[in-house]
RNA sequence: GCGCGCUUAGCUCAGUUGGUAGAGCAACGCUUUUACACAGCGAAGGUCGGGGGUCCGAAUCCCUCAGCGCGCACCA
């Protein structure tokens, strides 16, 4: 008997060796599978791009879940004989990576401006390269059967060409424009960010009521009130019916008398406060919208470092946090303070990556127009192009209810601000010379052209991912073969950030959907339900630690059984331990079978007796069921059914029965035939779920004469 | 405020055309008869959040209430 079988299954000694076998076989690459006759040249395609992990550090349990679900899909497809591509890559993650490196440099007492753009970028690239190497190693340890020969990076040369081409195409179509709009300015990160990158935090603060001429106005932000010269009320508010729209009044304000104009608009909530407010169009999205509507003046009060401008008079140059109380004090001394509510709960917008408190500002930035009709796309807008394929089921989202969430987001979508004032990322392909502007792939001829300093939102390049990875804008064979991709699998938290942007880009640039199916997994949580975030520190579960302890296959089972799309998963070490027992069960049952069939002529199996024949039929029925369920992405059910069948039918009933027959020397041929065929079939069916242990056992099985070229289980035919 | 989801055995969760409730883990009892003590076998445990409705029949469909969670918007 094989020596390995004398001991319990040892994942630690097995997994690395097996992964190497797979990798060296070349079968992760679909071209090799075709070349070696594993896959037919005209086989149906199955393609999936890996959601590229950010090069900001390690892979976490969320990545592990993603890798496992996708690996199951891919191994299953490959075993079905499909032309199967799983394409890996990493994401430069612009602002996330830059701010991480900035923090690291801070610890050394270095600031990025001291280094300059060139030198700082070198540091970031070094960090990104190290992170990349770690990520690739971890993905391999997790058993992912990715085609490493096609690996891509969102910021490499090929992808840069794709980004520039996309930008230029959109610019030429008038979909990308530069304009003064109100944006979310992050004073800490010194960059603009998109609406989706905001995180709202509830903070207890003060709510002030001031006397504003004949009115009382409320505010949580007295420091912005210097320029407020419009006072707004509802046209139907009886309390203020004597005041007319556009009526001017003179009143005493922070730095002396001002003239204010009355605006009547229905945006006002009559129930809130006194039903009267003043507006600050430069520093509020809603006030900006109102100012646009009535063509009102807009004045900047706060600069991009969070300091007050000369309009603040004696407070100019002060940081807003410091000035606040002093301004209130002054208003109080002037008799204009009416009351302070100390228990006001304010929702403060902060930047996802830097935690900086967002200050809306009017700035000159680049935007994608989501409402403009596009001539080359049947006069549809980007919004419509995003909406249609989901509505028409050309893209199916799993679980289905996320479709409603998606529609809801699109309805509320505003123009997408794509320029960022950071250094790490794709530079905007626009050059300026005096009053001229040039957009192109390369700098224009002639002297004096200066490229735009800004870089693009990281999601601009990730939006191209399904086809930039396949070589677009070149008309490559890969692009033709594998696009649209079959399925995208990712966490539901990036439905808007990423899924929506991919649909936008592919629909607009290629005129097709980027993928046919969207599988959204839930968030991975700790056993007590906490979010597995970085703030947990050491308490967060490290997937590699778990793998070292229980083996990859057990870890995979624990993430699949009982986990359905869209629902959060609580990782519980007890469960993993339980599945490690199952892996051992598979190992031990296989040991028994291997020992019994040593003298069996597997090329000439004898007919089974009646009860074994029935078991054979039962297995066929199970296979038919799970084949259907696999195609419906119901991995939890399939894994559970296989687990049960293996344990409670194959091991408990069929193997036990065979022992009796062998011992009593009755129908031995049938007994050996059934345990052999059952084991080989079950190993194939289980392989996508628990690839390592099944491959290891497979290597010890006798091979049929006519299957010399298929020595790896990973390219055997999925039983159905 | 608008929308979505969840509530099933002590814990974590499955349960897709509505047909007498399932798993893992934990806990309990018995068993070392060799593939497996990283085990086997057995028993126990639930009026499927509350209420109402449709149906011969509802965890599953409809209405309603409650608790929890999430998304979006508003917050002067």
mmCIF file of N, CA and C in Angstrom, chain A residues 355-409:
data_model
loop_
_atom_site.group_PDB
_atom_site.id
_atom_site.type_symbol
_atom_site.label_atom_id
_atom_site.label_comp_id
_atom_site.label_asym_id
_atom_site.label_seq_id
_atom_site.Cartn_x
_atom_site.Cartn_y
_atom_site.Cartn_z
ATOM 1 N N UNK A 355 -10.577 59.155 6.100
ATOM 2 C CA UNK A 355 -11.405 59.589 7.219
ATOM 3 C C UNK A 355 -11.528 61.100 7.346
ATOM 4 N N UNK A 356 -11.041 61.830 6.356
ATOM 5 C CA UNK A 356 -11.148 63.286 6.400
ATOM 6 C C UNK A 356 -12.608 63.714 6.306
ATOM 7 N N UNK A 357 -12.950 64.811 6.993
ATOM 8 C CA UNK A 357 -14.326 65.322 6.919
ATOM 9 C C UNK A 357 -14.485 66.096 5.617
ATOM 10 N N UNK A 358 -15.468 65.668 4.844
ATOM 11 C CA UNK A 358 -15.654 66.217 3.500
ATOM 12 C C UNK A 358 -16.170 67.648 3.548
ATOM 13 N N UNK A 359 -15.562 68.492 2.750
ATOM 14 C CA UNK A 359 -16.046 69.859 2.590
ATOM 15 C C UNK A 359 -16.486 70.030 1.141
ATOM 16 N N UNK A 360 -17.791 70.099 0.907
ATOM 17 C CA UNK A 360 -18.207 70.355 -0.479
ATOM 18 C C UNK A 360 -17.607 71.668 -0.964
ATOM 19 N N UNK A 361 -17.137 71.669 -2.205
ATOM 20 C CA UNK A 361 -16.535 72.856 -2.802
ATOM 21 C C UNK A 361 -16.942 72.902 -4.261
ATOM 22 N N UNK A 362 -16.970 74.095 -4.809
ATOM 23 C CA UNK A 362 -17.151 74.200 -6.257
ATOM 24 C C UNK A 362 -15.753 74.196 -6.862
ATOM 25 N N UNK A 363 -15.487 73.256 -7.723
ATOM 26 C CA UNK A 363 -14.143 73.144 -8.291
ATOM 27 C C UNK A 363 -14.211 72.769 -9.753
ATOM 28 N N UNK A 364 -13.104 73.039 -10.440
ATOM 29 C CA UNK A 364 -12.982 72.661 -11.843
ATOM 30 C C UNK A 364 -12.496 71.217 -11.907
ATOM 31 N N UNK A 365 -13.362 70.311 -12.319
ATOM 32 C CA UNK A 365 -13.020 68.884 -12.344
ATOM 33 C C UNK A 365 -13.537 68.247 -13.616
ATOM 34 N N UNK A 366 -13.131 66.989 -13.814
ATOM 35 C CA UNK A 366 -13.607 66.198 -14.959
ATOM 36 C C UNK A 366 -14.774 65.312 -14.543
ATOM 37 N N UNK A 367 -15.787 65.266 -15.397
ATOM 38 C CA UNK A 367 -16.983 64.483 -15.075
ATOM 39 C C UNK A 367 -17.405 63.599 -16.241
ATOM 40 N N UNK A 368 -18.101 62.525 -15.896
ATOM 41 C CA UNK A 368 -18.771 61.726 -16.919
ATOM 42 C C UNK A 368 -20.259 62.072 -16.866
ATOM 43 N N UNK A 369 -20.782 62.503 -18.006
ATOM 44 C CA UNK A 369 -22.194 62.880 -18.098
ATOM 45 C C UNK A 369 -23.035 61.617 -18.254
ATOM 46 N N UNK A 370 -23.877 61.329 -17.281
ATOM 47 C CA UNK A 370 -24.637 60.081 -17.332
ATOM 48 C C UNK A 370 -26.000 60.253 -18.013
ATOM 49 N N UNK A 371 -26.332 61.493 -18.366
ATOM 50 C CA UNK A 371 -27.659 61.731 -18.943
ATOM 51 C C UNK A 371 -27.646 62.098 -20.423
ATOM 52 N N UNK A 372 -26.466 62.396 -20.942
ATOM 53 C CA UNK A 372 -26.388 62.836 -22.345
ATOM 54 C C UNK A 372 -26.745 61.693 -23.297
ATOM 55 N N UNK A 373 -27.552 62.012 -24.299
ATOM 56 C CA UNK A 373 -27.917 61.019 -25.315
ATOM 57 C C UNK A 373 -26.706 60.748 -26.208
ATOM 58 N N UNK A 374 -26.472 59.485 -26.508
ATOM 59 C CA UNK A 374 -25.292 59.131 -27.291
ATOM 60 C C UNK A 374 -25.724 58.673 -28.685
ATOM 61 N N UNK A 375 -25.281 59.411 -29.680
ATOM 62 C CA UNK A 375 -25.716 59.131 -31.051
ATOM 63 C C UNK A 375 -25.339 57.707 -31.483
ATOM 64 N N UNK A 376 -24.121 57.297 -31.168
ATOM 65 C CA UNK A 376 -23.655 55.984 -31.626
ATOM 66 C C UNK A 376 -24.310 54.825 -30.866
ATOM 67 N N UNK A 377 -25.099 55.141 -29.865
ATOM 68 C CA UNK A 377 -25.771 54.081 -29.094
ATOM 69 C C UNK A 377 -27.285 54.317 -29.091
ATOM 70 N N UNK A 378 -27.827 54.538 -30.266
ATOM 71 C CA UNK A 378 -29.273 54.723 -30.439
ATOM 72 C C UNK A 378 -29.846 55.838 -29.577
ATOM 73 N N UNK A 379 -29.044 56.891 -29.380
ATOM 74 C CA UNK A 379 -29.498 58.026 -28.580
ATOM 75 C C UNK A 379 -29.862 57.673 -27.151
ATOM 76 N N UNK A 380 -29.210 56.656 -26.650
ATOM 77 C CA UNK A 380 -29.440 56.316 -25.246
ATOM 78 C C UNK A 380 -28.363 56.964 -24.385
ATOM 79 N N UNK A 381 -28.714 57.255 -23.153
ATOM 80 C CA UNK A 381 -27.740 57.828 -22.227
ATOM 81 C C UNK A 381 -27.016 56.696 -21.509
ATOM 82 N N UNK A 382 -25.932 57.029 -20.826
ATOM 83 C CA UNK A 382 -25.202 56.010 -20.068
ATOM 84 C C UNK A 382 -26.110 55.381 -19.011
ATOM 85 N N UNK A 383 -26.949 56.220 -18.411
ATOM 86 C CA UNK A 383 -27.902 55.703 -17.424
ATOM 87 C C UNK A 383 -28.757 54.606 -18.044
ATOM 88 N N UNK A 384 -29.283 54.889 -19.233
ATOM 89 C CA UNK A 384 -30.135 53.906 -19.902
ATOM 90 C C UNK A 384 -29.347 52.665 -20.286
ATOM 91 N N UNK A 385 -28.101 52.883 -20.710
ATOM 92 C CA UNK A 385 -27.263 51.743 -21.089
ATOM 93 C C UNK A 385 -26.947 50.847 -19.884
ATOM 94 N N UNK A 386 -26.933 51.448 -18.722
ATOM 95 C CA UNK A 386 -26.694 50.658 -17.504
ATOM 96 C C UNK A 386 -27.960 49.928 -17.065
ATOM 97 N N UNK A 387 -29.079 50.590 -17.290
ATOM 98 C CA UNK A 387 -30.358 50.072 -16.803
ATOM 99 C C UNK A 387 -30.865 48.893 -17.644
ATOM 100 N N UNK A 388 -30.785 49.067 -18.959
ATOM 101 C CA UNK A 388 -31.447 48.135 -19.872
ATOM 102 C C UNK A 388 -31.067 46.663 -19.743
ATOM 103 N N UNK A 389 -29.781 46.336 -19.771
ATOM 104 C CA UNK A 389 -29.463 44.897 -19.777
ATOM 105 C C UNK A 389 -29.932 44.183 -18.517
ATOM 106 N N UNK A 390 -29.987 44.899 -17.414
ATOM 107 C CA UNK A 390 -30.455 44.265 -16.183
ATOM 108 C C UNK A 390 -31.967 44.115 -16.224
ATOM 109 N N UNK A 391 -32.630 45.181 -16.697
ATOM 110 C CA UNK A 391 -34.078 45.129 -16.808
ATOM 111 C C UNK A 391 -34.514 44.044 -17.791
ATOM 112 N N UNK A 392 -33.760 43.903 -18.904
ATOM 113 C CA UNK A 392 -34.124 42.924 -19.935
ATOM 114 C C UNK A 392 -33.537 41.543 -19.685
ATOM 115 N N UNK A 393 -32.919 41.361 -18.518
ATOM 116 C CA UNK A 393 -32.385 40.055 -18.117
ATOM 117 C C UNK A 393 -31.254 39.555 -19.008
ATOM 118 N N UNK A 394 -30.627 40.477 -19.735
ATOM 119 C CA UNK A 394 -29.412 40.064 -20.445
ATOM 120 C C UNK A 394 -28.301 39.855 -19.428
ATOM 121 N N UNK A 395 -28.444 40.544 -18.296
ATOM 122 C CA UNK A 395 -27.565 40.313 -17.155
ATOM 123 C C UNK A 395 -28.459 39.862 -16.016
ATOM 124 N N UNK A 396 -28.152 38.684 -15.480
ATOM 125 C CA UNK A 396 -28.949 38.187 -14.363
ATOM 126 C C UNK A 396 -28.172 38.368 -13.065
ATOM 127 N N UNK A 397 -28.807 38.992 -12.100
ATOM 128 C CA UNK A 397 -28.136 39.216 -10.821
ATOM 129 C C UNK A 397 -28.625 38.194 -9.800
ATOM 130 N N UNK A 398 -27.683 37.624 -9.081
ATOM 131 C CA UNK A 398 -27.999 36.635 -8.054
ATOM 132 C C UNK A 398 -27.428 37.104 -6.719
ATOM 133 N N UNK A 399 -28.201 37.263 -5.659
ATOM 134 C CA UNK A 399 -29.641 37.046 -5.590
ATOM 135 C C UNK A 399 -30.411 38.161 -6.297
ATOM 136 N N UNK A 400 -31.569 37.791 -6.764
ATOM 137 C CA UNK A 400 -32.322 38.649 -7.661
ATOM 138 C C UNK A 400 -32.704 40.004 -7.050
ATOM 139 N N UNK A 401 -32.933 40.029 -5.742
ATOM 140 C CA UNK A 401 -33.447 41.277 -5.162
ATOM 141 C C UNK A 401 -32.453 42.435 -5.277
ATOM 142 N N UNK A 402 -31.191 42.137 -5.575
ATOM 143 C CA UNK A 402 -30.233 43.225 -5.752
ATOM 144 C C UNK A 402 -30.502 44.027 -7.016
ATOM 145 N N UNK A 403 -31.334 43.467 -7.905
ATOM 146 C CA UNK A 403 -31.722 44.232 -9.084
ATOM 147 C C UNK A 403 -32.431 45.519 -8.675
ATOM 148 N N UNK A 404 -33.290 45.417 -7.691
ATOM 149 C CA UNK A 404 -34.028 46.599 -7.228
ATOM 150 C C UNK A 404 -33.071 47.632 -6.633
ATOM 151 N N UNK A 405 -32.108 47.138 -5.879
ATOM 152 C CA UNK A 405 -31.119 48.033 -5.285
ATOM 153 C C UNK A 405 -30.350 48.752 -6.399
ATOM 154 N N UNK A 406 -30.047 47.998 -7.435
ATOM 155 C CA UNK A 406 -29.311 48.527 -8.585
ATOM 156 C C UNK A 406 -30.123 49.614 -9.299
ATOM 157 N N UNK A 407 -31.385 49.316 -9.555
ATOM 158 C CA UNK A 407 -32.250 50.296 -10.227
ATOM 159 C C UNK A 407 -32.360 51.578 -9.398
ATOM 160 N N UNK A 408 -32.536 51.393 -8.105
ATOM 161 C CA UNK A 408 -32.663 52.517 -7.191
ATOM 162 C C UNK A 408 -31.431 53.419 -7.245
ATOM 163 N N UNK A 409 -30.276 52.809 -7.340
ATOM 164 C CA UNK A 409 -29.027 53.575 -7.397
ATOM 165 C C UNK A 409 -28.944 54.364 -8.700
#
